[in-house]
Structures are given as C-alpha cells and as structure tokens.
Amino acid sequence: MASVSEDMGVYVSDVSEFVGSDEGDEDREPLGDRLRGMAAELDVDSVEEVRELRDRT
C-alpha cells in the first residue's frame, strides 16, 4: 500500500515525459488521455491517510 507524505505534490520530474515534445512525434495523445489510469495504480486508503495527517498536527 502506498503512503502519503507530508510534502505531497507534483514535480516537474514526475510529468516531464508527458509535456516534452519530440519533433517527429506527430500522433501524440492529449495530456489527459496519457495521464488517465495512472492514479488507478495507487492503492491508498485516503480516509486512513487523512486521519494520520490530522493526528500528526
């Protein structure tokens, strides 16, 4: 199960492969299409993670 850190965020290194451009790449998919399904790979109990964050503060 993945865990959520206090410094959650999206960093350039996380998305650079989706925003870069190759000159010869004519059949690119829209960013939303390429990102779709990535979050489905995460297995996080969001309710439990929020409770843990509240307990830390």
CSV table of C-alpha atoms in Angstrom, one decimal:
chain,number,residue,atom,x,y,z
A,1,MET,CA,0.0,0.0,0.0
A,2,ALA,CA,1.4,3.4,-0.9
A,3,SER,CA,1.8,6.0,1.8
A,4,VAL,CA,1.1,9.7,1.6
A,5,SER,CA,3.9,12.0,2.7
A,6,GLU,CA,3.6,15.5,4.2
A,7,ASP,CA,5.1,17.1,1.1
A,8,MET,CA,2.7,15.8,-1.4
A,9,GLY,CA,2.8,17.4,-4.8
A,10,VAL,CA,3.6,17.1,-8.4
A,11,TYR,CA,7.1,17.8,-9.5
A,12,VAL,CA,8.5,18.6,-13.0
A,13,SER,CA,10.4,15.3,-12.9
A,14,ASP,CA,7.1,13.4,-12.4
A,15,VAL,CA,5.5,14.8,-15.5
A,16,SER,CA,8.4,15.7,-17.8
A,17,GLU,CA,7.7,12.7,-20.1
A,18,PHE,CA,4.2,13.9,-20.7
A,19,VAL,CA,5.0,17.5,-21.5
A,20,GLY,CA,8.1,17.1,-23.6
A,21,SER,CA,7.9,17.4,-27.3
A,22,ASP,CA,9.7,15.3,-30.0
A,23,GLU,CA,9.9,17.0,-33.4
A,24,GLY,CA,8.9,13.8,-35.3
A,25,ASP,CA,6.1,12.8,-32.9
A,26,GLU,CA,3.0,13.5,-35.0
A,27,ASP,CA,0.5,11.2,-33.3
A,28,ARG,CA,0.6,12.5,-29.7
A,29,GLU,CA,-2.3,11.9,-27.4
A,30,PRO,CA,-3.7,14.7,-25.3
A,31,LEU,CA,-2.1,15.0,-21.8
A,32,GLY,CA,-5.3,14.0,-20.1
A,33,ASP,CA,-5.5,10.8,-22.1
A,34,ARG,CA,-1.9,9.9,-21.3
A,35,LEU,CA,-2.4,10.5,-17.6
A,36,ARG,CA,-5.7,8.6,-17.4
A,37,GLY,CA,-5.4,5.5,-15.4
A,38,MET,CA,-2.2,6.4,-13.6
A,39,ALA,CA,-3.9,7.1,-10.4
A,40,ALA,CA,-5.7,3.8,-10.6
A,41,GLU,CA,-2.3,2.1,-10.0
A,42,LEU,CA,-2.2,3.6,-6.5
A,43,ASP,CA,-3.6,1.7,-3.6
A,44,VAL,CA,-4.2,4.3,-0.9
A,45,ASP,CA,-6.8,4.3,1.8
A,46,SER,CA,-7.5,8.1,1.6
A,47,VAL,CA,-9.6,8.2,4.8
A,48,GLU,CA,-6.9,6.5,6.8
A,49,GLU,CA,-4.2,8.8,5.4
A,50,VAL,CA,-6.2,11.9,6.3
A,51,ARG,CA,-6.7,10.6,9.8
A,52,GLU,CA,-3.0,10.0,10.2
A,53,LEU,CA,-2.2,13.5,8.9
A,54,ARG,CA,-4.7,15.0,11.4
A,55,ASP,CA,-3.1,13.0,14.2
A,56,ARG,CA,0.3,14.4,13.4
A,57,THR,CA,-0.8,18.0,13.8
